[in-house]
Coordinates of C-alpha atoms in Angstrom, one line a residue:
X1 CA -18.6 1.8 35.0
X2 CA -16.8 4.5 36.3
X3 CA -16.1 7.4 34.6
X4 CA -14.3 11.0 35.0
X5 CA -14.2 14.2 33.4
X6 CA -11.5 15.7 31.2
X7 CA -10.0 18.8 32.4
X8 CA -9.5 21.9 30.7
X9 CA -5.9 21.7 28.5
X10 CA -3.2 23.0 30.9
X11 CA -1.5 26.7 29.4
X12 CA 2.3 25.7 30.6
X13 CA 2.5 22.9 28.1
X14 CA 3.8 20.1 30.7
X15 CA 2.4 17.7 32.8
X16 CA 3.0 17.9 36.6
X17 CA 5.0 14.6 36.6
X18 CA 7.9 14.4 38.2
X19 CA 11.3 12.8 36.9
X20 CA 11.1 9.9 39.5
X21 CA 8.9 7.5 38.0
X22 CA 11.3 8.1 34.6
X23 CA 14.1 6.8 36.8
X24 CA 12.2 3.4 38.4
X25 CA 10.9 2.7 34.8
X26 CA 14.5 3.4 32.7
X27 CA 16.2 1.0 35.5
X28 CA 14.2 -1.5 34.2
X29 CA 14.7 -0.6 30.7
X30 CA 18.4 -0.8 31.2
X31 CA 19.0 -4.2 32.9
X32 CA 16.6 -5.7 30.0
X33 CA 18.6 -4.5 27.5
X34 CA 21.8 -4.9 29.3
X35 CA 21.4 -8.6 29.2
X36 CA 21.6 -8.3 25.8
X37 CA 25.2 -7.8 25.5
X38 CA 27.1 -8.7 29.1
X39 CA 26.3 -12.1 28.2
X40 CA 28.7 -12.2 25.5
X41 CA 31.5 -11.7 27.6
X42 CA 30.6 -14.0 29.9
X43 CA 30.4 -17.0 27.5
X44 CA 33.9 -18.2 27.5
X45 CA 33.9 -18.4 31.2
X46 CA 30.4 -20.4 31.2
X47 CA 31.6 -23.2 28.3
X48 CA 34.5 -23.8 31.2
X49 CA 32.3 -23.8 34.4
X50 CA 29.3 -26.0 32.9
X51 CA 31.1 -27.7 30.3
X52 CA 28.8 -26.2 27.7
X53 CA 29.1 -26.9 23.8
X54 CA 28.9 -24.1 21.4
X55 CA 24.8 -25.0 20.5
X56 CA 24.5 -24.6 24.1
X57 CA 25.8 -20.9 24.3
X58 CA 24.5 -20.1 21.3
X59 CA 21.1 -21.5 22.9
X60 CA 22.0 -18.8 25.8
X61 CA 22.6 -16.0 24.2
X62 CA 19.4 -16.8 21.7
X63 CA 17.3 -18.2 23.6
X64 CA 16.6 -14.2 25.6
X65 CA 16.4 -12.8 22.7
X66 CA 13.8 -14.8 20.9
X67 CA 11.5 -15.0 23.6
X68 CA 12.4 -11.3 24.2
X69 CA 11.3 -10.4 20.5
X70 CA 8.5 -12.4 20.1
X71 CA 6.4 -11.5 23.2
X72 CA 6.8 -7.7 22.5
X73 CA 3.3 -7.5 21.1
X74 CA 1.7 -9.4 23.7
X75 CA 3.0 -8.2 25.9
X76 CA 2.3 -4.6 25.1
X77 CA -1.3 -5.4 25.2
X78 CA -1.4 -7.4 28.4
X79 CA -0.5 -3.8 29.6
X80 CA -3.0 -2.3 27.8
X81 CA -5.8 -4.1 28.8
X82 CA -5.1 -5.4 32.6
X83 CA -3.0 -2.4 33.4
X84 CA 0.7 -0.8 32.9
X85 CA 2.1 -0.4 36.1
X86 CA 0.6 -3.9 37.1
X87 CA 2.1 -5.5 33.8
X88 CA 5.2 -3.6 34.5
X89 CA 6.0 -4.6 37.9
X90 CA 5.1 -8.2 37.4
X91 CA 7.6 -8.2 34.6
X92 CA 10.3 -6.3 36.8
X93 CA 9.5 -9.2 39.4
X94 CA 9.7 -12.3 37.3
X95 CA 12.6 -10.3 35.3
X96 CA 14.6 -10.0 38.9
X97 CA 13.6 -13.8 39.9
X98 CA 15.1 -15.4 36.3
X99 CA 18.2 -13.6 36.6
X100 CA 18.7 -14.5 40.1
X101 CA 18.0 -18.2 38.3
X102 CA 20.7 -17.5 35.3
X103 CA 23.4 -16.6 38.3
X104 CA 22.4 -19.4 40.2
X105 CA 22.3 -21.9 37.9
X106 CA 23.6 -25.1 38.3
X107 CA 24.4 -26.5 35.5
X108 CA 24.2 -25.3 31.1
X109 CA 20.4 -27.1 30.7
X110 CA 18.9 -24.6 33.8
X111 CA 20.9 -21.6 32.8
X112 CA 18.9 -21.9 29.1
X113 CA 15.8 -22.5 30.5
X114 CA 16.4 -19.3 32.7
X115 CA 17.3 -17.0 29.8
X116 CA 14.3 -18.2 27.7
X117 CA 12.0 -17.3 30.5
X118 CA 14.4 -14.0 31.5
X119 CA 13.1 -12.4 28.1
X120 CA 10.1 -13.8 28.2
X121 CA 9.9 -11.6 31.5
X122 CA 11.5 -8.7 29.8
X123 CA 9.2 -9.0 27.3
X124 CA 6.4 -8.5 29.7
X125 CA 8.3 -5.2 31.1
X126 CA 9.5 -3.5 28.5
X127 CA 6.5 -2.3 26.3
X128 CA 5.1 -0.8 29.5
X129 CA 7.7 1.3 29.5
X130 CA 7.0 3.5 26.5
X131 CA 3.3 3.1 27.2
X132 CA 3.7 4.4 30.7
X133 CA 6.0 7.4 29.4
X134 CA 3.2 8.2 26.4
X135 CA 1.0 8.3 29.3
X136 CA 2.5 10.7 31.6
X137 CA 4.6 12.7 30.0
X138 CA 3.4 15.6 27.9
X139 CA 4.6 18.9 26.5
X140 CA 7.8 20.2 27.1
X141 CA 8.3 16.9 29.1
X142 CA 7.8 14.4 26.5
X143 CA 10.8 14.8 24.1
X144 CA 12.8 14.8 27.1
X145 CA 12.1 11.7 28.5
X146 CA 11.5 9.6 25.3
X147 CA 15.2 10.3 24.7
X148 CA 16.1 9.5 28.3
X149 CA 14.6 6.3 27.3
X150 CA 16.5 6.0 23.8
X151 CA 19.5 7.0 26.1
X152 CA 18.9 4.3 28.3
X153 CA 18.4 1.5 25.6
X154 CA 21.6 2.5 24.1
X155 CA 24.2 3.0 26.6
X156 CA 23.3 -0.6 27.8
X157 CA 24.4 -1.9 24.7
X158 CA 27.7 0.5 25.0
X159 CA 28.3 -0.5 28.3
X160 CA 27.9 -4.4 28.3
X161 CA 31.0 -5.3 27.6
X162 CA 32.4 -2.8 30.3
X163 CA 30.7 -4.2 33.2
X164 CA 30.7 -7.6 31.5
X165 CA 34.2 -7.4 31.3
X166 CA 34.7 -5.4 35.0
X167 CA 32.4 -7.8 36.7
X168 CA 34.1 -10.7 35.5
X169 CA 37.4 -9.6 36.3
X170 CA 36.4 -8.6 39.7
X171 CA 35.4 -11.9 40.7
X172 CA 32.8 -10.6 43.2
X173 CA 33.1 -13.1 46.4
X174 CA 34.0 -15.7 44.0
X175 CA 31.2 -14.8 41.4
X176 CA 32.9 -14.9 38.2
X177 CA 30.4 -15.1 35.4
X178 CA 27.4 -15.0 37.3
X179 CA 27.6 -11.8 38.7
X180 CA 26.9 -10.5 35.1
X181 CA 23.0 -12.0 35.6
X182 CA 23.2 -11.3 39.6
X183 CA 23.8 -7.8 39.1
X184 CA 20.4 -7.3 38.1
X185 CA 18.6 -9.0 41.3
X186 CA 19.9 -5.8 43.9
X187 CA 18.6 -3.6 40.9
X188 CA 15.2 -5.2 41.0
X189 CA 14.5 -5.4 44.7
X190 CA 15.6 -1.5 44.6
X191 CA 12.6 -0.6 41.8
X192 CA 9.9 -2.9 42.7
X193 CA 8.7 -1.1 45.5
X194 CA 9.6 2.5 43.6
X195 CA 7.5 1.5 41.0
X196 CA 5.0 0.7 43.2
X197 CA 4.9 3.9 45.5
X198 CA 5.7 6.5 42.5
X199 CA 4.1 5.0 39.0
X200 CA 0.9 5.4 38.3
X201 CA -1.9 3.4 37.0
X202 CA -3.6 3.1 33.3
X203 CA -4.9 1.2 31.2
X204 CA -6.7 1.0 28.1
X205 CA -10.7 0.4 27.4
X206 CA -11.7 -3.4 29.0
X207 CA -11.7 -6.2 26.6
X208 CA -11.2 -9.5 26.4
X209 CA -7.7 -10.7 25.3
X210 CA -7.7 -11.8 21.7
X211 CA -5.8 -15.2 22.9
X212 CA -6.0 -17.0 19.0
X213 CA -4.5 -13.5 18.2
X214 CA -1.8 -13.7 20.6
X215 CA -1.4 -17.7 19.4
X216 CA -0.9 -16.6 16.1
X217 CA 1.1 -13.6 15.9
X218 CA 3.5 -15.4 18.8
X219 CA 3.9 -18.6 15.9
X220 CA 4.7 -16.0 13.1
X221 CA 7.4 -14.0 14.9
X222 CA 9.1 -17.3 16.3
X223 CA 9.2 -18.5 12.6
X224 CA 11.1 -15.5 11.8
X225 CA 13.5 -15.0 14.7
X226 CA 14.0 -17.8 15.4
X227 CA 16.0 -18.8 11.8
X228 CA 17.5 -15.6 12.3
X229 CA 19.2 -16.2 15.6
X230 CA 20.0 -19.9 15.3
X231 CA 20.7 -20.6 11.7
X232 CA 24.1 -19.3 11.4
X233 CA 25.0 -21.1 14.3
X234 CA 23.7 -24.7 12.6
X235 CA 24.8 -23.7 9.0
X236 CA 21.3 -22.9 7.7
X237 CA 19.8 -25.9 7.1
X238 CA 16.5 -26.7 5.5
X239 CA 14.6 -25.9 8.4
X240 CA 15.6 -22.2 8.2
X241 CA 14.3 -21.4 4.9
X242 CA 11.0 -23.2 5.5
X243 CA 9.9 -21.0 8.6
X244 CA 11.1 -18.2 6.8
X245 CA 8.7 -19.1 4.2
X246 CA 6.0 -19.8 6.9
X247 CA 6.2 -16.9 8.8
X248 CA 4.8 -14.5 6.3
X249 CA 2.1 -17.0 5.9
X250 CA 0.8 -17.2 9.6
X251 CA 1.6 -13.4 9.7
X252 CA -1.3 -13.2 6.9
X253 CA -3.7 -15.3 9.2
X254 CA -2.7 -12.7 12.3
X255 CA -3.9 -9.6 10.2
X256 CA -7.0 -11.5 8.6
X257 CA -8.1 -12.2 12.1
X258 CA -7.6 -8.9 13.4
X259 CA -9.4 -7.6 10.5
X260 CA -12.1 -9.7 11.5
X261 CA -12.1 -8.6 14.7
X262 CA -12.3 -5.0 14.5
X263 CA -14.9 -5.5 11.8
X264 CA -17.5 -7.1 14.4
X265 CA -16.6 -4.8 17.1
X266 CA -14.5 -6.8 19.1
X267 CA -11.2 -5.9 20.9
X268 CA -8.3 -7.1 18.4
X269 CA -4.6 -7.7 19.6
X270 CA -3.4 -5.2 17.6
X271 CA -5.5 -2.0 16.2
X272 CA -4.5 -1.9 12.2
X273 CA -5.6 1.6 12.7
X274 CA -2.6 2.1 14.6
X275 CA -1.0 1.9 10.4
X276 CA -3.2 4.4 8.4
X277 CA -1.0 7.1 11.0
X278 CA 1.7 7.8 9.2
X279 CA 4.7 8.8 12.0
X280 CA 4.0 5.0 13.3
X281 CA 3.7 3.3 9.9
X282 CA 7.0 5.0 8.4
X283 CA 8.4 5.3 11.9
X284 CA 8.2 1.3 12.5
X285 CA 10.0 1.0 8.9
X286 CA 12.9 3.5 10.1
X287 CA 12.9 1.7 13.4
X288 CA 13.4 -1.9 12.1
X289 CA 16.1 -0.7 9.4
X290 CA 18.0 1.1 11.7
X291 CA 18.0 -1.9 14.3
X292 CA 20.2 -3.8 11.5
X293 CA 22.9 -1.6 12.7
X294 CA 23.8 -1.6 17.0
X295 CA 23.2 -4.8 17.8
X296 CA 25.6 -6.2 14.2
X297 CA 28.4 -3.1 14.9
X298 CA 28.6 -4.4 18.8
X299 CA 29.2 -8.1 17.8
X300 CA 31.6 -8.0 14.6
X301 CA 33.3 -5.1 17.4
X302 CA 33.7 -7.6 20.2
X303 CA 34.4 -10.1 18.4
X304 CA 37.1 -8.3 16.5
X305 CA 38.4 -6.4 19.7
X306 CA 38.3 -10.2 21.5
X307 CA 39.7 -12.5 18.7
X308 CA 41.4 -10.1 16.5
X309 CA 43.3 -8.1 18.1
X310 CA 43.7 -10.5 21.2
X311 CA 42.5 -7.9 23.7
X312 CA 40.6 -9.3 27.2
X313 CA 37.1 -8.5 27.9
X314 CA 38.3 -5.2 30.1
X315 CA 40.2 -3.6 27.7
X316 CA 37.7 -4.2 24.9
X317 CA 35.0 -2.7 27.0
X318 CA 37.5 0.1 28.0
X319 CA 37.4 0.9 23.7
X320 CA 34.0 0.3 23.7
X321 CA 33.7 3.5 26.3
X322 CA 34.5 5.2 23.1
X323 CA 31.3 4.7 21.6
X324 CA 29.7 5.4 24.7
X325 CA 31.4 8.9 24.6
X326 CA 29.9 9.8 21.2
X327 CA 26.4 8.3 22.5
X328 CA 26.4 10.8 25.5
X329 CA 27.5 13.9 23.1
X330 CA 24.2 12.9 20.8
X331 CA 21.8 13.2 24.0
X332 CA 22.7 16.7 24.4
X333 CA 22.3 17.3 20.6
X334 CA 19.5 15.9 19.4
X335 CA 17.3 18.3 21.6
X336 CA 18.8 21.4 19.2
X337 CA 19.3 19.7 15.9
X338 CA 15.8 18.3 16.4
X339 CA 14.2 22.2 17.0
X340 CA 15.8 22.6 13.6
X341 CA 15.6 19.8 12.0
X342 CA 12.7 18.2 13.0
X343 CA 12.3 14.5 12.1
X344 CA 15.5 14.9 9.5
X345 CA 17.7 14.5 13.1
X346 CA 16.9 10.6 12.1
X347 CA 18.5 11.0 8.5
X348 CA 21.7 12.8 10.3
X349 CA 22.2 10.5 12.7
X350 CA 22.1 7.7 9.7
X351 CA 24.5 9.4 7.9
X352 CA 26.8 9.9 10.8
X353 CA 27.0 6.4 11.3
X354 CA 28.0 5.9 8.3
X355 CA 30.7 8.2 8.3
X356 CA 31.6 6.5 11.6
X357 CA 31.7 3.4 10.1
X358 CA 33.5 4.1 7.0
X359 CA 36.4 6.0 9.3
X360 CA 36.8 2.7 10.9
X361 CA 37.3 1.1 7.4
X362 CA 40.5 3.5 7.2
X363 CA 41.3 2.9 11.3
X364 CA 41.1 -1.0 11.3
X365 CA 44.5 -1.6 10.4
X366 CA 46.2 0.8 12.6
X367 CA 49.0 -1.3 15.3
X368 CA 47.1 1.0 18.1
X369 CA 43.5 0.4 19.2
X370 CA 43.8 4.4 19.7
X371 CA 43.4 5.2 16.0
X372 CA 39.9 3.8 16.1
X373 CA 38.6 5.9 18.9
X374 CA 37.5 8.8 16.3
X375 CA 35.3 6.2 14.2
X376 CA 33.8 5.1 17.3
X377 CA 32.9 8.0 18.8
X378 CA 31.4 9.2 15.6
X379 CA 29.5 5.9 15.1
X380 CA 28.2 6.4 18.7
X381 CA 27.1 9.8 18.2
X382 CA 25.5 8.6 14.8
X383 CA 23.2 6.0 16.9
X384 CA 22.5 8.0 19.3
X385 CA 21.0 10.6 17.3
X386 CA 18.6 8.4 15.8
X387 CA 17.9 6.3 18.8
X388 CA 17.2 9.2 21.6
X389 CA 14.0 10.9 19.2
X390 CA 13.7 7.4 18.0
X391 CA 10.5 6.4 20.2
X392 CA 8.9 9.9 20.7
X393 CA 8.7 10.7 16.9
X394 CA 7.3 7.1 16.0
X395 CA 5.0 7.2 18.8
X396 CA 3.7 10.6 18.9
X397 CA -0.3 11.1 18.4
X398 CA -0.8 7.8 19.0
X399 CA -4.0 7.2 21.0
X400 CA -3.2 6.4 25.0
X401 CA -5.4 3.2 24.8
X402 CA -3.2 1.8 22.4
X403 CA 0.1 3.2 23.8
X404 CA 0.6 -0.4 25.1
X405 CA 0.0 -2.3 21.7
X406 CA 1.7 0.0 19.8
X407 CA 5.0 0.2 22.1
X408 CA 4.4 -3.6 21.2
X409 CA 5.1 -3.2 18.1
X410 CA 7.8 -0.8 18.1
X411 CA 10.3 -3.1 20.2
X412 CA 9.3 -5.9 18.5
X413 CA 9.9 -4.3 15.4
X414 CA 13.7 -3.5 16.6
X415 CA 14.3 -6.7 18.8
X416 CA 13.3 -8.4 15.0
X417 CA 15.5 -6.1 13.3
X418 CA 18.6 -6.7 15.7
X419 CA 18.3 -10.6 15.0
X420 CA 18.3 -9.9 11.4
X421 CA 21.6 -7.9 12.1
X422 CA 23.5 -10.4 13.6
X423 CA 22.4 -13.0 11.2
X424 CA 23.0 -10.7 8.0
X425 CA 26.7 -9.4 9.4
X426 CA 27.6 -12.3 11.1
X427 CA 27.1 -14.3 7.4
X428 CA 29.5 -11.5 6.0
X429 CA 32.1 -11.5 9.0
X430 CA 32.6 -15.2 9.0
X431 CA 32.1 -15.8 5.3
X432 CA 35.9 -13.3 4.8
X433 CA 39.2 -14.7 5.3
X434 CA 41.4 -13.0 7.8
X435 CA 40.4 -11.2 10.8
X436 CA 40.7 -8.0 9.5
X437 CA 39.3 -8.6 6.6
X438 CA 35.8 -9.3 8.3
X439 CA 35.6 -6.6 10.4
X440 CA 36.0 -3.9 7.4
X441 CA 33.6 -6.2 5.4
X442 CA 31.4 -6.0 8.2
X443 CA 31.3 -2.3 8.2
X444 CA 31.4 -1.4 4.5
X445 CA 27.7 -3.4 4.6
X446 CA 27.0 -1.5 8.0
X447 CA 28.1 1.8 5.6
X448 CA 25.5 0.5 3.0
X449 CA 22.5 0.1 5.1
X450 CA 22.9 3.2 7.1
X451 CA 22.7 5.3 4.2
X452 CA 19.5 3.2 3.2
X453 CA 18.1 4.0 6.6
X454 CA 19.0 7.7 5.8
X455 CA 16.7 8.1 2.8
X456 CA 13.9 6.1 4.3
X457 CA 13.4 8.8 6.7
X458 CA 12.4 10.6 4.2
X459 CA 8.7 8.9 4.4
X460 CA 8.8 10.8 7.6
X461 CA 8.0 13.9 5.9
X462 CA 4.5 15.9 7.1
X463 CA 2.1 15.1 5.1
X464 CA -1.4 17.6 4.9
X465 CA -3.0 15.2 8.1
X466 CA -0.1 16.1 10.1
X467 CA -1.5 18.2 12.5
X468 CA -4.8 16.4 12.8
X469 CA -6.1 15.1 16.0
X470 CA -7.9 12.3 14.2
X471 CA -8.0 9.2 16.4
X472 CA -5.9 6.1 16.1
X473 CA -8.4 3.7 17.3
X474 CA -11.9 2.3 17.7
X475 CA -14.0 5.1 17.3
X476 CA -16.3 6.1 20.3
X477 CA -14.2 3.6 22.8
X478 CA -14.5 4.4 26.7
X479 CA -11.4 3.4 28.8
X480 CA -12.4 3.4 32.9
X481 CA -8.6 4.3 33.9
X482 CA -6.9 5.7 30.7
X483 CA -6.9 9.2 29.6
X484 CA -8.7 10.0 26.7
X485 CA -6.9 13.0 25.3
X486 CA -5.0 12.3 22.4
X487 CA -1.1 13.2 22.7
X488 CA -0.7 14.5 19.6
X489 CA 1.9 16.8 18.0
X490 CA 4.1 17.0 14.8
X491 CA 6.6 14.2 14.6
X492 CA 9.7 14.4 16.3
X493 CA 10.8 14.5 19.6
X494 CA 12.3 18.5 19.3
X495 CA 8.1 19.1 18.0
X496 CA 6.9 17.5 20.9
X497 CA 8.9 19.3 23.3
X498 CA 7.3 22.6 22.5
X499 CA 3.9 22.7 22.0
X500 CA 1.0 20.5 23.2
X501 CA -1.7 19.8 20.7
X502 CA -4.8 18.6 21.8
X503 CA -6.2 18.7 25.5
X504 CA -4.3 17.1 28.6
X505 CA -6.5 14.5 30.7
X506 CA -6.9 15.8 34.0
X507 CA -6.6 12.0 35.1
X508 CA -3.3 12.4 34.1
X509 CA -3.0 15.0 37.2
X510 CA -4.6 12.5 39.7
X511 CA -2.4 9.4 38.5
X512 CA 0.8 12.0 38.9
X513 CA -0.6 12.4 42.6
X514 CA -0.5 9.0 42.9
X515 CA -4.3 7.9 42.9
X516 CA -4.8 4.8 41.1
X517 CA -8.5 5.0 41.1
X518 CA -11.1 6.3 38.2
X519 CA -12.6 9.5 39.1

C-alpha cells in the first residue's frame, strides 16, 4: 500500500489551488441543475411535437428528478471509494450523452427514458462536486468557492426560464424545444477534457461497496420521492400514502445495517458518525427545510407569470432576471455579513425571503408585472444568502474520506426537500380558486416556512466541541490517495475563509500540481 507523508500546515492560510478546476467542476454543477427548470418551459412545445399526454410530461419532468434525488447518496460514495475526479467525469460523460438523447429523441417514450437516466447521470456528478471542493480548497479559499458553488446551483434555477424561454424562441437551426437539452452536449465536450487535464485525484480509504446498503437506502428514498413528485399529478391515490408509510420503514433497515456494519469493522455506505458533528446534523435539517422554498417559489412563479397573467416564456424569464438580480447582490454580501454574523447569515437570508415573499403578497395584484420586481429581488437576495454559505457551513470539519458520502447526503437532502416543495405548494396553488388567489396562497405558506427555517438555524449555534478537531469517521482509517488532514474550522463559510484549523495535507500540494499518484 502506498503511503505519503503529511506536510507541515502551510502559514498563508490557503491552498495553492487555482480557480480553474472551480470553473470545469461549477459547469457541471450548472447544467445539472439547469435541467431542473428549462424543462418547464419546454413542455408545451413537447405535448405538440410527440403528442405527449399530461402523465407523460409529468413523467419528464419527474422522472430527472427522482432518479436525481435518490442516487445522491450513492453516488457520493461511488466517489469516495473509486475516486472523485473518475466518478465526476464519468458522470459529466454519461450526463452529456443522455441529454444529447433528450434532444434527440424521437418520440415521448425515449425522451422519459432519457431524463430518468439524465439524473441518474447527474446523480453520479454532482456529489463529487462538493467532495472535490472540500478537498482542495482550504483557508481563505474555501468560503469562497463553496459560495461559487451555491452561486452556481442557484442562478441555474433563476435563469431556466430565461434560456428556456430564449432558446425556444430562437429556434436554433430549427431546434425548438430540444435545444433546451442540446445546449448541454457543447458544454460537456468543452469540460470533459478540462476536468481531466486540471482536477485532481482523491479518494477515500479502499473498501468494498456496501451494495445491500446501496439497495436499501435507493428503495427508501424512491418510496419517498417518488409520492412526492407524482402524486399530485394522479390525485393521491392509495399508492401514495402506502410508500410514504414504507419508506420510513426501509429507511430503519438502511441505518440498522449500517450500524451493523461499522460495528464489525466494515466499510458502511454512509458513516452515522458523519451525525454526532453537529454543523452536518443541524446543517442537513436547515438544508432540507430551506429546499421547500426555490424550487415551490419558481413553479407557483412560472406558472403564474405563464397562465396568469398570460405572459410567453421570454418575458416571464425576462421577470424572472429579477430574482436573479437580488441572487447576484447576496454573493457579494454574504462574504461580510458572514464575518459578522457567522452562521446567523442563514437566519437573515430566511427572513429576507420572507419579507420578499410577503411584498409579493401586496405586489400580486398590481396591472404591471413591474410592481413585483422589488419582491423579487428581495426574495432572490433572501435565497441567495442562505444558499451561497449553504454547503461550506454544513460541510465544514467533515473528515476528507467521507467528503463524498456526506456531499451525498447534503444534495439528497435538498433534491428531497425540493420534491416535497412542489408537492406541498403545488397542493395549495391548485387547491385556491382564481389565479391570483393561488399565487398569494402560495407565498403566504412560502412566508410561513421561511420564518420556520429562520429559527431552526438557531441549532447552528457553537456548541463547547466547536473548535475540536475530533474525527468524523472510522477511527485509525488509512486512505492511499486522500488527504488525511481534517478541514476543520468554526461553522460558516465567513469562519472558514479566515483561519485554517488543523494541518493542510501536503498531497493536497501534489494533486494541485496535477499528480494523481500516492506519494
Amino acid at each position: 500500500m502506498t503511503s505519503f507523508t503529511q506536510a507541515p500546515p502551510r502559514t498563508d492560510g490557503a491552498q495553492t489551488a487555482g480557480w480553474l478546476p472551480l470553473v470545469v467542476v461549477l459547469a457541471g454543477t450548472f447544467v445539472t441543475f439547469l435541467d431542473f427548470f428549462i424543462v418547464n418551459v419546454a413542455l408545451p412545445s413537447i405535448e405538440t411535437d410527440l403528442a405527449a399526454g399530461s402523465a407523460t410530461l409529468s413523467l419528464v419532468v419527474a422522472g430527472y428528478g427522482l432518479t436525481f434525488a435518490v442516487g445522491m447518496i450513492t453516488g457520493g460514495r461511488l466517489g469516495d471509494l473509486y475516486g472523485r475526479r473518475r466518478m465526476f467525469l464519468v458522470g459529466l460523460g454519461l450526463f452529456t450523452l443522455t441529454s444529447a438523447a433528450c434532444g434527440l429523441a424521437p418520440n415521448a417514450e425515449v425522451l422519459v427514458v432519457a431524463r430518468f437516466l439524465q439524473g441518474a447521470a447527474g446523480a453520479l456528478l454532482t456529489p463529487q462536486v462538493l467532495a472535490i471542493l472540500g478537498t482542495l480548497y482550504a483557508g481563505r479559499r474555501r468560503g469562497p468557492a463553496f459560495a461559487a458553488y451555491g452561486f452556481a446551483m442557484g442562478i441555474a434555477g433563476v435563469l431556466g426560464q430565461l434560456i428556456g424561454g430564449a432558446l425556444i424562441e430562437a429556434d436554433l437551426a430549427g431546434s425548438g424545444w430540444r435545444a433546451v437539452f442540446l445546449i448541454n452536449v457543447p458544454v460537456g465536450l468543452l469540460a470533459l477534457p478540462a476536468a481531466r487535464r486540471v482536477l485532481p485525484e482523491s479518494r477515500g480509504p479502499r473498501a468494498r461497496l456496501d451494495l445491500a446498503g446501496v439497495a436499501l437506502v435507493t428503495v427508501a428514498a424512491t418510496l419517498l420521492v417518488l409520492p412526492l413528485v407524482e402524486g399530485r399529478e394522479h390525485g393521491w391515490p392509495g399508492w401514495v400514502w402506502c410508500c410514504l408509510a414504507a419508506a420510513p420503514v426501509v429507511a430503519g433497515g438502511f441505518v440498522a445495517r449500517q450500524r451493523r456494519l461499522a460495528a464489525r469493522g466494515g466499510a458502511p455506505l454512509i458513516d452515522l458518525g458523519l451525525f454526532r458533528h453537529r454543523a452536518f446534523a443541524a446543517g442537513t435539517c436547515v438544508a432540507l427545510g430551506f429546499a421547500l422554498i426555490p424550487s415551490s417559489f419558481f413553479f407557483v412563479l412560472a406558472l403564474h407569470l405563464q397562465q396568469g397573467r398570460g405572459y410567453g416564456a421570454l418575458f416571464s424569464g425576462i421577470v424572472f432576471a429579477a430574482v436573479g438580480a437580488g441572487y447576484m447582490l447576496a454573493m457579494f454580501l454574504a462574504g461580510p455579513l458572514g464575518d459578522r454574523l457567522g452562521h446567523r447569515v442563514l437566519a437573515v437570508g430566511a427572513l429576507g425571503v420572507a419579507a420578499g415573499c410577503a411584498l409579493l403578497v401586496v405586489t400580486a395584484s398590481a396591472a404591471s408585472a413591474l410592481a413585483m420586481v422589488p419582491g423579487l429581488a428581495v426574495t432572490g437576495l433572501g435565497i441567495g444568502l442562505v444558499l451561497v454559505p449553504l454547503s461550506s457551513t454544513v460541510l465544514a470539519g467533515i473528515d476528507p474520506r467521507h467528503a463524498g458520502a456526506a456531499a451525498g447526503v447534503l444534495s439528497m437532502a435538498q433534491q428531497t426537500g425540493g420534491a416535497l416543495g412542489v408537492a406541498v405548494i403545488g397542493v395549495v396553488f391548485f387547491g385556491a380558486g382564481s389565479a391570483e388567489g393561488a399565487f398569494t396562497a402560495s407565498l403566504r405558506v412560502l412566508v410561513g416556512v421561511a420564518i420556520a427555517v429562520a429559527a431552526l438555524t438557531r441549532l447552528l449555534r457553537p456548541s463547547a466541541a466547536a473548535g475540536r478537531t475530533s474525527r468524523v469517521g472510522v477511527p485509525g482509517a488509512a486512505s492511499d490517495s486522500a488527504p488525511t488532514g481534517r478541514m476543520t474550522g468554526a461553522g460558516s463559510a465567513a469562519e472558514q475563509a479566515g483561519r485554517v484549523r488543523g494541518p493542510v495535507v501536503g498531497r493536497l500540494g501534489a494533486l494541485d500540481r496535477g499528480d494523481d499518484r500516492a506519494r
